[in-house]
Amino acid sequence: MPDDLWTAATRHPFLDAVRDGTITDAAFDKWLCQDALFVADLLIFQARLLARAPRPDQQVLVGGCAALVAELDWFEEQAVRRGIDLDAEPLPATLAYRELLQRLDDEPYAAAITALWVIERVYLLGWTSAAPAAAPLDGFVEHWTTPDFAGYVEELGALASPGEHEEQVNAVLKLEVAFWDMALA
Ligand code: HMH
């Protein structure tokens, strides 16, 4: 397991700044708009993955799809609260991630479910590193570090085989670093 890449993808100046309360509204809102686009792309990927999942994996994946639909509703509510328009153009890091998800559609199921586990685990660990966060972003960090979400990541972990799919693991981790970088660029 490439530990240094995991660290780079889960400990980031963006997350430190959210925790410390020094992040600017502009940087956070930019990131939030791009993440809403990412979640929409992830739902497309995950729905396709569900369609080809073996019978025992269906329950975890369908629960994850439902959670992503709820997450999109939640993003819209947060955008209204913050007075921002989510209707942004995707930036290069978001487009690169979209392309990876599309490539994974053509890879074997075992590779794609492993990538999904990395996508969710890195997000949980990243936001955990931002906790406890200063107001007013504390609610966001709590939302992304709930025991329910940790349980989901555990369940995905039972379906993943990272030792056999290092290339996909590394590809996700690199795009996660780029995604956090984008917010501060
Ligand atoms: C960039 N990675 C990124 N955004 C997310 N919402 C997740 C992972 C997990 O859903």
Tab-separated table of C-alpha atoms and ligand atoms in Angstrom:
chain	number	residue	atom	x	y	z
A	1	MET	CA	0.000	0.000	0.000
A	2	PRO	CA	1.560	3.365	-0.992
A	3	ASP	CA	1.351	5.018	2.423
A	4	ASP	CA	2.838	8.330	1.319
A	5	LEU	CA	0.122	8.753	-1.312
A	6	TRP	CA	-2.582	7.916	1.227
A	7	THR	CA	-1.097	10.554	3.511
A	8	ALA	CA	-0.928	13.157	0.730
A	9	ALA	CA	-4.559	12.471	-0.183
A	10	THR	CA	-5.894	12.633	3.383
A	11	ARG	CA	-3.747	15.337	5.040
A	12	HIS	CA	-3.906	18.530	3.067
A	13	PRO	CA	-3.512	22.286	3.667
A	14	PHE	CA	-7.127	22.737	2.503
A	15	LEU	CA	-8.350	20.389	5.234
A	16	ASP	CA	-6.037	21.994	7.816
A	17	ALA	CA	-7.457	25.407	6.895
A	18	VAL	CA	-11.033	24.125	7.268
A	19	ARG	CA	-10.182	22.769	10.711
A	20	ASP	CA	-8.427	25.973	11.801
A	21	GLY	CA	-11.115	28.266	10.404
A	22	THR	CA	-8.647	30.036	8.104
A	23	ILE	CA	-10.156	28.797	4.840
A	24	THR	CA	-11.683	31.578	2.767
A	25	ASP	CA	-15.337	31.395	1.710
A	26	ALA	CA	-14.159	31.645	-1.901
A	27	ALA	CA	-11.908	28.574	-1.607
A	28	PHE	CA	-14.491	26.510	0.263
A	29	ASP	CA	-17.336	27.443	-2.086
A	30	LYS	CA	-15.198	26.712	-5.135
A	31	TRP	CA	-14.409	23.295	-3.708
A	32	LEU	CA	-18.082	22.711	-2.776
A	33	CYS	CA	-19.316	23.419	-6.328
A	34	GLN	CA	-16.744	21.056	-7.803
A	35	ASP	CA	-17.541	18.369	-5.263
A	36	ALA	CA	-21.250	18.593	-6.148
A	37	LEU	CA	-20.255	17.923	-9.773
A	38	PHE	CA	-18.056	15.046	-8.613
A	39	VAL	CA	-20.871	13.469	-6.572
A	40	ALA	CA	-23.147	13.586	-9.628
A	41	ASP	CA	-20.428	11.812	-11.646
A	42	LEU	CA	-19.878	9.304	-8.841
A	43	LEU	CA	-23.597	8.444	-8.790
A	44	ILE	CA	-23.472	7.662	-12.527
A	45	PHE	CA	-20.414	5.449	-11.966
A	46	GLN	CA	-21.917	3.727	-8.943
A	47	ALA	CA	-25.265	3.056	-10.633
A	48	ARG	CA	-23.376	1.345	-13.464
A	49	LEU	CA	-21.318	-0.601	-10.952
A	50	LEU	CA	-24.526	-1.725	-9.215
A	51	ALA	CA	-25.829	-2.957	-12.558
A	52	ARG	CA	-22.920	-5.393	-12.886
A	53	ALA	CA	-22.405	-6.228	-9.205
A	54	PRO	CA	-22.483	-9.811	-8.043
A	55	ARG	CA	-25.596	-10.652	-6.039
A	56	PRO	CA	-23.946	-10.434	-2.549
A	57	ASP	CA	-22.595	-6.911	-3.233
A	58	GLN	CA	-25.889	-5.369	-4.382
A	59	GLN	CA	-27.169	-4.274	-0.959
A	60	VAL	CA	-24.097	-2.204	-0.082
A	61	LEU	CA	-24.003	-0.591	-3.513
A	62	VAL	CA	-27.704	0.261	-3.668
A	63	GLY	CA	-27.449	1.834	-0.210
A	64	GLY	CA	-24.509	3.875	-1.461
A	65	CYS	CA	-26.459	5.031	-4.535
A	66	ALA	CA	-29.352	6.167	-2.331
A	67	ALA	CA	-26.876	7.986	-0.072
A	68	LEU	CA	-25.414	9.825	-3.077
A	69	VAL	CA	-28.884	10.981	-4.173
A	70	ALA	CA	-29.495	12.273	-0.630
A	71	GLU	CA	-26.052	13.883	-0.694
A	72	LEU	CA	-26.951	15.814	-3.859
A	73	ASP	CA	-30.087	17.133	-2.112
A	74	TRP	CA	-27.937	18.106	0.864
A	75	PHE	CA	-25.440	19.956	-1.348
A	76	GLU	CA	-28.321	21.955	-2.839
A	77	GLU	CA	-29.554	22.890	0.643
A	78	GLN	CA	-26.052	23.954	1.711
A	79	ALA	CA	-25.654	26.027	-1.448
A	80	VAL	CA	-28.893	27.898	-0.660
A	81	ARG	CA	-27.723	28.472	2.921
A	82	ARG	CA	-24.378	29.820	1.725
A	83	GLY	CA	-25.995	31.848	-1.042
A	84	ILE	CA	-23.990	30.233	-3.830
A	85	ASP	CA	-24.878	28.886	-7.244
A	86	LEU	CA	-23.834	25.245	-7.695
A	87	ASP	CA	-24.090	25.577	-11.451
A	88	ALA	CA	-20.326	25.845	-12.111
A	89	GLU	CA	-18.248	24.613	-15.028
A	90	PRO	CA	-16.122	21.594	-14.112
A	91	LEU	CA	-12.464	22.480	-13.506
A	92	PRO	CA	-9.582	20.298	-14.800
A	93	ALA	CA	-9.308	18.176	-11.618
A	94	THR	CA	-13.046	17.424	-11.765
A	95	LEU	CA	-12.838	16.518	-15.442
A	96	ALA	CA	-9.806	14.283	-14.846
A	97	TYR	CA	-11.724	12.463	-12.110
A	98	ARG	CA	-14.738	12.094	-14.428
A	99	GLU	CA	-12.450	10.493	-17.006
A	100	LEU	CA	-11.068	8.036	-14.459
A	101	LEU	CA	-14.610	7.021	-13.450
A	102	GLN	CA	-15.465	6.467	-17.110
A	103	ARG	CA	-12.353	4.324	-17.613
A	104	LEU	CA	-13.324	2.261	-14.569
A	105	ASP	CA	-16.653	1.472	-16.268
A	106	ASP	CA	-14.649	-0.634	-18.732
A	107	GLU	CA	-12.477	-2.358	-16.126
A	108	PRO	CA	-13.311	-5.564	-14.307
A	109	TYR	CA	-15.782	-5.271	-11.430
A	110	ALA	CA	-13.101	-6.124	-8.832
A	111	ALA	CA	-10.936	-3.201	-9.968
A	112	ALA	CA	-13.869	-0.768	-10.024
A	113	ILE	CA	-15.251	-1.684	-6.579
A	114	THR	CA	-11.736	-1.351	-5.164
A	115	ALA	CA	-11.488	2.141	-6.650
A	116	LEU	CA	-14.879	3.021	-5.115
A	117	TRP	CA	-13.621	1.921	-1.705
A	118	VAL	CA	-10.546	4.172	-2.077
A	119	ILE	CA	-12.742	7.110	-3.199
A	120	GLU	CA	-14.887	6.848	-0.075
A	121	ARG	CA	-12.133	5.922	2.397
A	122	VAL	CA	-9.937	8.820	1.371
A	123	TYR	CA	-12.861	11.213	1.838
A	124	LEU	CA	-13.630	9.836	5.319
A	125	LEU	CA	-9.979	9.987	6.417
A	126	GLY	CA	-9.478	13.415	4.878
A	127	TRP	CA	-12.466	14.932	6.649
A	128	THR	CA	-11.504	13.159	9.858
A	129	SER	CA	-8.198	15.050	9.688
A	130	ALA	CA	-10.231	18.294	9.516
A	131	ALA	CA	-12.103	17.481	12.750
A	132	PRO	CA	-12.952	19.104	15.031
A	133	ALA	CA	-13.502	22.051	12.728
A	134	ALA	CA	-14.111	25.672	13.603
A	135	ALA	CA	-17.559	27.220	13.042
A	136	PRO	CA	-19.213	27.776	10.614
A	137	LEU	CA	-17.851	24.735	8.736
A	138	ASP	CA	-18.114	22.341	11.698
A	139	GLY	CA	-21.441	21.011	10.384
A	140	PHE	CA	-19.860	20.038	7.073
A	141	VAL	CA	-17.052	18.136	8.757
A	142	GLU	CA	-19.501	16.361	11.073
A	143	HIS	CA	-21.642	15.403	8.063
A	144	TRP	CA	-18.644	13.750	6.345
A	145	THR	CA	-17.339	11.896	9.400
A	146	THR	CA	-20.475	10.204	10.765
A	147	PRO	CA	-20.368	6.635	12.142
A	148	ASP	CA	-22.817	5.682	9.370
A	149	PHE	CA	-20.381	6.828	6.711
A	150	ALA	CA	-17.490	5.040	8.464
A	151	GLY	CA	-19.614	1.876	8.528
A	152	TYR	CA	-20.282	2.175	4.801
A	153	VAL	CA	-16.552	2.533	4.098
A	154	GLU	CA	-15.940	-0.607	6.198
A	155	GLU	CA	-18.536	-2.521	4.189
A	156	LEU	CA	-16.955	-1.421	0.913
A	157	GLY	CA	-13.568	-2.476	2.317
A	158	ALA	CA	-14.842	-6.024	2.652
A	159	LEU	CA	-15.547	-6.037	-1.115
A	160	ALA	CA	-12.264	-4.394	-2.188
A	161	SER	CA	-8.945	-6.008	-3.096
A	162	PRO	CA	-6.365	-3.184	-2.993
A	163	GLY	CA	-3.330	-5.501	-3.073
A	164	GLU	CA	-4.432	-6.701	-6.509
A	165	HIS	CA	-5.344	-3.279	-7.890
A	166	GLU	CA	-2.524	-0.955	-6.926
A	167	GLU	CA	-2.710	0.931	-10.209
A	168	GLN	CA	-6.348	1.915	-9.601
A	169	VAL	CA	-5.657	2.708	-5.940
A	170	ASN	CA	-2.820	5.055	-6.898
A	171	ALA	CA	-4.824	6.681	-9.692
A	172	VAL	CA	-7.623	7.587	-7.251
A	173	LEU	CA	-5.213	8.870	-4.603
A	174	LYS	CA	-3.428	11.144	-7.101
A	175	LEU	CA	-6.723	12.623	-8.296
A	176	GLU	CA	-7.792	13.235	-4.702
A	177	VAL	CA	-4.623	15.260	-4.078
A	178	ALA	CA	-5.343	17.250	-7.242
A	179	PHE	CA	-8.938	17.809	-6.115
A	180	TRP	CA	-7.893	19.334	-2.760
A	181	ASP	CA	-5.146	21.330	-4.547
A	182	MET	CA	-7.755	22.786	-6.896
A	183	ALA	CA	-9.584	24.521	-4.046
A	184	LEU	CA	-6.456	26.454	-3.043
A	185	ALA	CA	-5.212	27.196	-6.570
B	1	HMH	C1	-13.332	14.451	-4.338
B	1	HMH	N1	-13.787	12.296	-3.325
B	1	HMH	C2	-14.227	13.518	-3.629
B	1	HMH	N2	-15.465	13.902	-3.325
B	1	HMH	C3	-16.300	13.059	-2.706
B	1	HMH	N3	-17.561	13.478	-2.416
B	1	HMH	C4	-15.861	11.756	-2.373
B	1	HMH	C5	-14.593	11.415	-2.709
B	1	HMH	C6	-16.729	10.755	-1.665
B	1	HMH	O1	-18.013	10.735	-2.047
